Coordinates of C-alpha atoms in Angstrom, one line a residue:
X136 CA -0.1 0.0 -0.1
X137 CA 1.8 3.1 -1.2
X138 CA -0.4 5.7 0.2
X139 CA -3.3 5.8 2.7
X140 CA -4.4 9.4 1.8
X141 CA -8.1 9.8 0.8
X142 CA -10.8 7.2 0.9
X143 CA -10.3 3.5 1.8
X144 CA -12.6 1.1 0.0
X145 CA -13.4 -2.3 1.4
X146 CA -14.9 -4.8 -0.8
X147 CA -14.7 -8.5 -1.7
X148 CA -13.5 -8.9 -5.4
X149 CA -15.4 -11.1 -7.9
X150 CA -14.9 -11.7 -11.7
X151 CA -18.7 -11.2 -12.2
X152 CA -20.3 -7.8 -12.7
X153 CA -23.2 -6.8 -10.6
X154 CA -25.6 -3.9 -11.0
X155 CA -23.8 -1.5 -8.6
X156 CA -20.3 -2.9 -8.7
X157 CA -17.1 -0.9 -9.2
X158 CA -14.5 -2.0 -11.8
X159 CA -11.0 -2.6 -10.6
X160 CA -8.3 -3.3 -13.2
X161 CA -5.1 -5.0 -12.3
X162 CA -2.3 -4.1 -14.6
X163 CA 0.0 -6.7 -13.5
X164 CA -2.3 -9.7 -14.2
X165 CA -4.3 -7.9 -16.8
X166 CA -7.5 -9.0 -15.2
X167 CA -10.7 -6.9 -14.4
X168 CA -12.3 -7.4 -11.0
X169 CA -15.7 -6.3 -9.9
X170 CA -16.7 -5.4 -6.3
X171 CA -19.6 -6.9 -4.6
X172 CA -22.4 -4.5 -3.5
X173 CA -22.4 -2.6 -0.1
X174 CA -19.0 -1.2 -0.5
X175 CA -17.9 0.3 2.9
X176 CA -15.9 3.6 2.8
X177 CA -13.6 5.1 5.4
X178 CA -11.8 8.5 5.2
X179 CA -8.4 8.5 6.5
X180 CA -5.3 10.8 6.2
X181 CA -2.0 9.4 7.2
X182 CA 1.4 9.5 5.6
X183 CA 2.8 7.1 3.1
X184 CA 3.4 3.6 4.6
X185 CA 5.2 0.8 2.9
X186 CA 4.8 -2.9 3.6
X187 CA 1.4 -2.5 5.2
X188 CA 0.3 -6.0 6.6
X189 CA -3.2 -7.3 6.2
X190 CA -5.3 -9.6 8.3
X191 CA -7.4 -11.8 6.2
X192 CA -10.6 -13.9 6.7
X193 CA -10.7 -17.6 5.9
X194 CA -11.8 -16.9 2.3
X195 CA -8.9 -14.6 1.6
X196 CA -10.8 -11.4 2.0
X197 CA -9.7 -8.6 4.3
X198 CA -10.8 -8.7 7.9
X199 CA -12.2 -5.2 8.0
X200 CA -12.1 -4.5 11.8
X201 CA -8.6 -5.6 12.1
X202 CA -7.3 -3.7 9.1
X203 CA -9.0 -0.5 10.3
X204 CA -7.4 -1.1 13.7
X205 CA -3.9 -1.3 11.9
X206 CA -4.7 2.0 10.1
X207 CA -5.6 3.6 13.3
X208 CA -2.5 2.4 14.9
X209 CA -0.4 4.3 12.2
X210 CA -2.5 7.3 12.5
X211 CA -2.2 7.4 16.2
X212 CA 1.6 6.8 16.0
X213 CA 3.2 7.8 12.6
X214 CA 6.5 6.5 13.8
X215 CA 5.3 3.1 14.4
X216 CA 7.8 0.6 12.9
X217 CA 6.9 -2.0 10.3
X218 CA 8.1 -4.7 12.6
X219 CA 5.9 -3.5 15.4
X220 CA 2.8 -3.2 13.1
X221 CA 3.6 -6.7 11.9
X222 CA 3.5 -8.1 15.4
X223 CA 0.1 -6.7 15.8
X224 CA -1.1 -8.1 12.5
X225 CA 0.5 -11.5 13.2
X226 CA -1.4 -11.7 16.5
X227 CA -4.6 -10.6 15.1
X228 CA -4.3 -13.2 12.3
X229 CA -3.9 -15.8 15.1
X230 CA -6.8 -14.4 16.8
X231 CA -8.9 -14.5 13.7
X232 CA -8.0 -18.1 13.1
X233 CA -9.1 -18.9 16.7
X234 CA -12.4 -17.2 16.1
X235 CA -13.1 -19.1 13.0
X236 CA -12.2 -22.3 14.9
X237 CA -14.8 -21.3 17.4
X238 CA -17.4 -20.3 14.9
X239 CA -17.0 -23.6 13.1
X240 CA -17.2 -25.5 16.4
X241 CA -20.4 -23.8 17.4
X242 CA -22.1 -23.6 14.0
X243 CA -25.0 -25.7 15.2
X244 CA -25.7 -23.6 18.2
X245 CA -28.6 -21.0 18.2
X246 CA -27.6 -17.6 16.8
X247 CA -27.6 -15.8 20.2
X248 CA -25.2 -18.5 21.7
X249 CA -22.9 -18.9 18.8
X250 CA -19.4 -17.6 19.2
X251 CA -18.9 -14.1 17.7
X252 CA -15.9 -11.9 18.3
X253 CA -18.2 -8.9 18.6
X254 CA -20.4 -10.5 21.3
X255 CA -19.9 -11.4 24.9
X256 CA -23.0 -12.4 26.8
X257 CA -21.3 -13.2 30.0
X258 CA -17.7 -12.7 31.3
X259 CA -16.5 -16.3 30.7
X260 CA -17.6 -16.0 27.0
X261 CA -15.5 -12.8 26.2
X262 CA -13.6 -13.7 23.0
X263 CA -10.3 -12.2 24.3
X264 CA -10.5 -14.1 27.5
X265 CA -11.3 -17.3 25.6
X266 CA -8.3 -16.7 23.4
X267 CA -6.0 -16.1 26.3
X268 CA -7.1 -19.5 27.9
X269 CA -6.5 -21.2 24.5
X270 CA -3.0 -19.7 24.3
X271 CA -2.3 -20.6 27.9
X272 CA -3.5 -24.2 27.6
X273 CA -1.5 -24.6 24.4
X274 CA 1.6 -23.2 26.1
X275 CA 2.0 -20.5 23.3
X276 CA 5.2 -18.5 23.4
X277 CA 4.9 -14.9 24.5
X278 CA 1.1 -15.4 25.1
X279 CA 1.3 -12.4 27.5
X280 CA 2.2 -10.1 24.8
X281 CA -0.3 -11.5 22.4
X282 CA -3.0 -11.0 25.0
X283 CA -2.0 -7.3 25.3
X284 CA -2.3 -6.8 21.5
X285 CA -5.8 -8.4 21.4
X286 CA -6.8 -6.3 24.2
X287 CA -5.5 -3.2 22.4
X288 CA -7.8 -4.2 19.6
X289 CA -10.8 -4.4 21.8
X290 CA -10.0 -1.1 23.4
X291 CA -10.0 0.5 19.9
X292 CA -13.2 -1.2 19.1
X293 CA -14.8 0.2 22.3
X294 CA -13.2 3.7 22.5
X295 CA -12.7 4.7 18.9
X296 CA -15.4 2.7 17.1
X297 CA -18.0 2.9 19.9
X298 CA -18.9 -0.7 19.7
X299 CA -20.8 -1.8 22.8
X300 CA -20.6 -5.0 24.7
X301 CA -22.8 -6.6 27.3
X302 CA -19.9 -7.1 29.8
X303 CA -16.7 -5.4 30.7
X304 CA -14.2 -6.6 28.1
X305 CA -11.0 -5.4 29.6
X306 CA -11.7 -4.9 33.4
X307 CA -9.4 -1.9 33.6
X308 CA -8.8 -1.3 37.4
X309 CA -6.9 1.2 39.4
X310 CA -4.2 -0.2 41.7
X311 CA -1.6 1.3 44.0
X312 CA 2.1 1.1 44.0
X313 CA 4.3 2.0 46.9
X314 CA 7.2 4.3 45.8
X315 CA 10.2 4.6 48.1
X316 CA 12.1 8.0 48.0
X317 CA 15.9 8.4 48.5
X318 CA 15.1 10.3 51.7
X319 CA 13.6 7.1 53.2
X320 CA 10.0 8.1 52.9
X321 CA 7.3 6.5 50.7
X322 CA 4.1 7.4 48.9
X323 CA 1.4 5.6 47.1
X324 CA 1.0 6.1 43.4
X325 CA -2.2 5.2 41.6
X326 CA -1.8 3.1 38.4
X327 CA -4.3 1.6 36.1
X328 CA -3.8 -1.8 34.5
X329 CA -5.8 -4.2 32.3
X330 CA -7.0 -7.1 34.6
X331 CA -7.8 -9.3 31.7
X332 CA -4.3 -9.2 30.4
X333 CA -2.9 -10.6 33.6
X334 CA -5.8 -13.1 34.2
X335 CA -3.6 -16.0 32.8
X336 CA -0.2 -14.6 33.7
X337 CA -1.1 -14.6 37.4
X338 CA -3.5 -17.6 37.1
X339 CA -4.4 -19.0 40.5
X340 CA -7.6 -20.7 39.3
X341 CA -6.2 -23.9 37.9
X342 CA -3.6 -24.9 40.4
X343 CA -2.5 -24.4 44.0
X344 CA 0.0 -21.6 43.5
X345 CA 0.4 -17.9 44.1
X346 CA 2.6 -16.0 41.7
X347 CA 4.8 -13.7 43.9
X348 CA 8.2 -13.5 42.1
X349 CA 7.9 -17.2 41.4
X350 CA 5.3 -20.0 42.0
X351 CA 4.6 -20.5 45.6
X352 CA 2.2 -23.1 47.1
X353 CA 0.8 -21.7 50.5
X354 CA -0.2 -24.6 52.9
X355 CA -3.8 -25.0 54.0
X356 CA -4.4 -24.6 57.8
X357 CA -4.6 -28.3 58.2
X358 CA -1.4 -28.9 56.3
X359 CA 0.4 -26.2 58.4
X360 CA -0.6 -27.9 61.6
X361 CA 0.9 -31.1 60.3
X362 CA 4.1 -29.3 59.0
X363 CA 4.8 -27.5 62.3
X364 CA 4.2 -30.7 64.3
X365 CA 6.8 -32.4 62.0
X366 CA 9.4 -29.6 62.0
X367 CA 9.7 -29.7 65.8
X368 CA 10.8 -33.4 65.4
X369 CA 13.8 -32.3 63.2
X370 CA 17.2 -32.3 64.9
X371 CA 18.4 -29.6 62.4
X372 CA 18.3 -26.6 64.6
X373 CA 19.3 -24.2 61.8
X374 CA 16.4 -25.5 59.7
X375 CA 13.9 -25.3 62.5
X376 CA 14.7 -21.8 63.5
X377 CA 15.0 -20.6 60.0
X378 CA 11.6 -22.1 59.3
X379 CA 10.1 -20.3 62.4
X380 CA 11.6 -16.9 61.3
X381 CA 10.3 -17.5 57.7
X382 CA 6.7 -18.5 58.8
X383 CA 6.3 -15.7 61.2
X384 CA 8.1 -12.8 59.4
X385 CA 7.2 -13.6 55.8
X386 CA 10.8 -13.3 54.7
X387 CA 12.8 -15.1 51.9
X388 CA 15.4 -17.7 52.4
X389 CA 18.2 -15.3 51.5
X390 CA 17.1 -12.9 54.3
X391 CA 16.8 -15.5 56.9
X392 CA 20.2 -17.1 56.3
X393 CA 22.1 -13.7 55.9
X394 CA 20.9 -12.5 59.3
X395 CA 24.0 -11.5 61.5
X396 CA 24.6 -11.8 65.2
X397 CA 24.4 -8.0 65.7
X398 CA 20.7 -8.2 64.7
X399 CA 20.0 -10.1 67.9
X400 CA 22.6 -9.4 70.6
X401 CA 24.9 -6.5 71.7
X402 CA 27.8 -8.6 72.4
X403 CA 29.1 -12.2 72.7
X404 CA 30.1 -13.7 76.0
X405 CA 33.8 -13.3 77.0
X406 CA 33.8 -17.1 77.8
X407 CA 31.2 -19.7 78.3
X408 CA 31.5 -20.7 81.9
X409 CA 28.4 -20.9 84.0
X410 CA 28.8 -17.6 85.8
X411 CA 29.7 -15.6 82.7
X412 CA 26.7 -16.9 80.7
X413 CA 24.4 -16.1 83.5
X414 CA 25.7 -12.6 83.6
X415 CA 25.6 -12.2 79.9
X416 CA 21.9 -13.5 79.8
X417 CA 20.8 -10.7 82.2
X418 CA 21.9 -8.2 79.5
X419 CA 21.0 -9.9 76.4
X420 CA 18.3 -12.5 77.1
X421 CA 16.1 -11.8 80.2
X422 CA 14.9 -8.2 79.2
X423 CA 13.2 -9.9 76.1
X424 CA 9.5 -10.8 76.8
X425 CA 7.5 -13.3 74.8
X426 CA 5.3 -10.7 73.4
X427 CA 7.9 -8.1 72.4
X428 CA 8.8 -7.3 68.9
X429 CA 12.4 -7.0 67.5
X430 CA 12.7 -4.7 64.4
X431 CA 15.6 -5.5 62.1
X432 CA 16.7 -3.3 59.2
X433 CA 17.4 -5.4 56.1
X434 CA 18.5 -4.8 52.5
X435 CA 21.3 -2.7 50.9
X436 CA 24.0 -1.5 53.5
X437 CA 22.8 -3.6 56.4
X438 CA 24.6 -6.9 55.7
X439 CA 21.4 -8.8 55.4
X440 CA 20.2 -9.5 51.8
X441 CA 16.8 -9.0 50.4
X442 CA 15.4 -9.4 46.9
X443 CA 16.8 -6.7 44.7
X444 CA 18.4 -5.2 47.8
X445 CA 15.3 -3.5 49.0
X446 CA 15.5 -1.9 52.3
X447 CA 12.7 -2.4 54.9
X448 CA 12.1 -3.7 58.4
X449 CA 11.3 -7.2 59.5
X450 CA 9.8 -8.1 62.8
X451 CA 10.8 -11.0 65.0
X452 CA 8.5 -12.1 67.8
X453 CA 9.8 -12.0 71.4
X454 CA 9.5 -15.8 72.0
X455 CA 11.5 -16.4 68.7
X456 CA 14.0 -13.7 69.5
X457 CA 14.8 -15.4 72.8
X458 CA 15.1 -18.8 71.1
X459 CA 17.6 -17.3 68.6
X460 CA 19.7 -15.8 71.3
X461 CA 19.8 -19.1 73.2
X462 CA 20.9 -20.8 69.9
X463 CA 23.6 -18.2 69.4
X464 CA 25.3 -19.2 72.8
X465 CA 24.7 -22.9 72.4
X466 CA 27.6 -25.3 72.0
X467 CA 26.5 -26.2 68.5
X468 CA 26.6 -22.5 67.2
X469 CA 29.8 -21.7 69.1
X470 CA 31.7 -24.6 67.5
X471 CA 30.5 -23.6 64.0
X472 CA 31.7 -20.0 64.5
X473 CA 35.0 -21.2 65.8
X474 CA 35.8 -22.9 62.4
X475 CA 34.1 -20.2 60.2
X476 CA 36.0 -17.4 58.2
X477 CA 36.1 -14.2 60.2
X478 CA 33.9 -11.3 59.2
X479 CA 34.6 -7.5 59.9
X480 CA 34.0 -8.1 63.6
X481 CA 32.5 -11.0 65.6
X482 CA 28.9 -9.5 65.6
X483 CA 29.0 -9.3 61.8
X484 CA 29.2 -13.2 61.7
X485 CA 26.2 -15.0 60.4
X486 CA 23.6 -16.4 62.9
X487 CA 23.4 -19.7 61.0
X488 CA 26.4 -21.5 59.7
X489 CA 26.7 -25.1 58.4
X490 CA 28.6 -27.8 60.3
X491 CA 31.8 -26.9 58.4
X492 CA 31.5 -23.3 59.3
X493 CA 30.4 -22.0 56.0
X494 CA 27.4 -19.7 55.4
X495 CA 24.1 -21.3 54.0
X496 CA 23.8 -18.2 51.9
X497 CA 26.5 -15.7 51.0
X498 CA 25.5 -12.1 51.5
X499 CA 26.4 -9.7 48.7
X500 CA 28.8 -7.7 51.0
X501 CA 30.5 -10.8 52.6
X502 CA 34.2 -9.8 52.9
X503 CA 35.2 -13.5 52.1
X504 CA 33.2 -13.9 49.1
X505 CA 35.6 -12.7 46.5
X506 CA 38.4 -14.9 47.7
X507 CA 35.9 -17.8 48.1
X508 CA 35.1 -17.5 44.4
X509 CA 38.6 -17.0 43.3
X510 CA 39.5 -20.4 44.9
X511 CA 36.9 -22.1 42.5
X512 CA 34.1 -22.4 45.1
X513 CA 30.5 -21.8 44.1
X514 CA 28.7 -19.0 45.9
X515 CA 26.4 -20.3 48.6
X516 CA 22.7 -19.6 47.5
X517 CA 20.9 -21.8 50.1
X518 CA 21.1 -25.2 48.3
X519 CA 22.0 -26.9 51.5
X520 CA 18.9 -25.6 53.1
X521 CA 16.8 -26.8 50.1
X522 CA 18.5 -30.2 50.6
X523 CA 17.5 -30.2 54.3
X524 CA 14.1 -29.2 53.5
X525 CA 13.9 -32.3 51.0
X526 CA 15.2 -34.6 53.8
X527 CA 12.5 -33.2 56.2
X528 CA 9.7 -33.9 53.7
X529 CA 11.0 -37.4 53.1
X530 CA 11.4 -38.3 56.7
X531 CA 9.7 -36.2 59.5
X532 CA 6.9 -34.7 57.3
X533 CA 6.0 -38.0 55.7
X534 CA 6.0 -39.7 59.0
X535 CA 3.7 -37.0 60.5
X536 CA 1.3 -37.3 57.5
X537 CA 1.2 -41.1 58.0
X538 CA 0.6 -40.7 61.7
X539 CA -2.4 -38.3 61.1
X540 CA -3.6 -40.4 58.1
X541 CA -3.3 -37.3 55.8
X542 CA -2.1 -37.1 52.2
X543 CA 1.5 -36.2 51.8
X544 CA 1.9 -32.8 50.4
X545 CA 4.8 -30.8 48.8
X546 CA 6.4 -27.8 50.6
X547 CA 9.5 -25.8 49.9
X548 CA 11.2 -23.2 51.9
X549 CA 9.8 -20.4 49.8
X550 CA 6.3 -21.7 50.3
X551 CA 6.6 -20.6 53.9
X552 CA 6.4 -17.0 52.9
X553 CA 3.2 -17.4 50.9
X554 CA 1.8 -19.5 53.9
X555 CA 2.6 -16.7 56.3
X556 CA 0.9 -14.2 54.0
X557 CA -2.2 -16.3 53.7
X558 CA -2.5 -16.7 57.5
X559 CA -2.3 -13.0 57.9
X560 CA -5.4 -12.6 55.8
X561 CA -7.1 -15.4 57.6
X562 CA -6.3 -13.9 61.0
X563 CA -7.6 -10.5 60.0
X564 CA -10.8 -11.8 58.2
X565 CA -13.0 -11.1 61.4
X566 CA -11.9 -7.5 61.3
X567 CA -13.3 -7.3 57.8
X568 CA -16.5 -9.3 58.5
X569 CA -17.2 -7.1 61.6
X570 CA -17.1 -3.9 59.3
X571 CA -14.3 -2.6 61.4
X572 CA -11.9 -2.2 58.5
X573 CA -11.8 -2.9 54.7
X574 CA -9.7 -5.4 52.9
X575 CA -7.8 -2.6 51.3
X576 CA -6.4 -1.6 54.6
X577 CA -5.3 -5.2 55.4
X578 CA -3.6 -5.5 51.9
X579 CA -1.6 -2.4 52.5
X580 CA -0.5 -3.8 55.9
X581 CA 0.4 -7.2 54.4
X582 CA 2.2 -5.3 51.4
X583 CA 4.4 -3.6 53.9
X584 CA 5.2 -6.7 55.7
X585 CA 6.0 -8.7 52.6
X586 CA 8.0 -5.8 51.0
X587 CA 5.8 -5.7 47.8
X588 CA 6.3 -2.5 45.7
X589 CA 3.0 -3.1 44.0
X590 CA -0.2 -3.8 45.9
X591 CA -1.5 -5.7 43.0
X592 CA 1.0 -8.5 43.9
X593 CA -0.5 -8.5 47.4
X594 CA -4.0 -8.7 45.9
X595 CA -3.1 -12.1 44.5
X596 CA -3.1 -13.5 48.0
X597 CA -6.7 -12.2 48.6
X598 CA -7.7 -13.5 45.2
X599 CA -6.3 -16.9 46.2
X600 CA -8.0 -16.9 49.5
X601 CA -11.5 -15.9 47.9
X602 CA -10.9 -18.7 45.3
X603 CA -10.4 -21.5 47.9
X604 CA -13.2 -19.9 50.0
X605 CA -11.7 -21.2 53.3
X606 CA -13.3 -19.2 56.2
X607 CA -11.6 -20.0 59.5
X608 CA -12.9 -19.5 63.1
X609 CA -10.4 -17.7 65.3
X610 CA -9.9 -20.9 67.4
X611 CA -8.2 -22.5 64.6
X612 CA -5.1 -20.4 65.2
X613 CA -4.4 -21.9 68.7
X614 CA -1.6 -24.1 67.1
X615 CA 0.4 -21.0 66.7
X616 CA 0.5 -20.5 70.5
X617 CA 2.1 -23.9 70.7
X618 CA 5.1 -22.8 68.9
X619 CA 6.3 -20.8 71.8
X620 CA 6.1 -23.7 74.2
X621 CA 7.8 -26.1 71.8
X622 CA 10.6 -23.7 70.9
X623 CA 11.2 -23.1 74.8
X624 CA 11.4 -26.8 75.3
X625 CA 14.0 -27.4 72.7
X626 CA 16.2 -24.3 73.2
X627 CA 17.6 -25.4 76.6
X628 CA 20.9 -26.1 74.7

């Protein structure tokens, strides 16, 4: 198409003349074509555009709505590249083929129930959503980008062409993003996004996972009770305490296992005889109450790693803080520190070390990391914790499932974060049901605890909760109180 100035005519060519047909002569083939009746005309004024792509119907004729959309794209953005426009046309051609498949499939259905890309009687019958599901189920490459292009097509039909649909085709919603400033303050920015585009990308409907950076499977309440009963049977103190930190503070493995001594104590004992330890406990242990909260700064510059180095505060409950302090002065931990590589000072040492004195997870500012890697060693990324979790699943957890006659379920360390997020919503459900507070407030609280930049990520937890429709009475949370007693029992090192 050399020029798009003037009037665009849409017609289906034929070799037979009709009463009102126009004559089209093709010099290259020296054939004369005639247009069928009811020519549609559209006035358009845009610059010359070469290699314009067409979207065709099954019979080879132009798909009018798609072609007009492509023309509008050029008019809206004269600098739109040929490659970019081709991506739109290719996607719409795939969408057209899907539409034709559906039309063929439902050809015997009544007219008002038959598939039509311009009709959506109910949300589940929206053509764009059905196409997205088709792409997802067939594991199509770049289906997310394809969904965006089809949604752009429908936005054009609605906003520019004025075509009406019975249901909301795009579900454009307003969300909130937490923006952190360089001064340490933060503010909430409103953003709009197309919910339909992310329907399948963040799909929680067809599996047991939440998408939060990666797929995570939160445990149900019954599974968590079994899990916690089993974890206290483990002899791996570093795993047990790490699990308790993760499941109460909602933090990732890299944060748990880069925690430093300085985060929990002011000093280490001069020696470990009975008198010195008792004196040391008066300063570092006894002032801690079971219900107190310890706030720890994590992220860039703190020595404790977080995802993308984000800085925020985590909270450790008092009973767990006490257990960690008891662990720090245990013979097991002392021996591991004794053979470990030194850090800047003794309080910069990791809380949790492996039996050979190595960190489970190297912090980005570990002073020994460069030399460690120069010697040909792989950077520690928590693999040994993953292996410990696997052994726990195969042994203690499997045994507990058999004991309670429950199905064995999968669980990874990262799933603890999702589980903690779900329990936070569960515990606060009564506040919403009692009309004392709205879910939006709960989500903002949870977003802060989980260090989500975008509250739409936190929304996935509420979506998942509403999907499984698990309403829990408050007494169901009594098992969380048992943690304190069990931790106290086992931390008499």
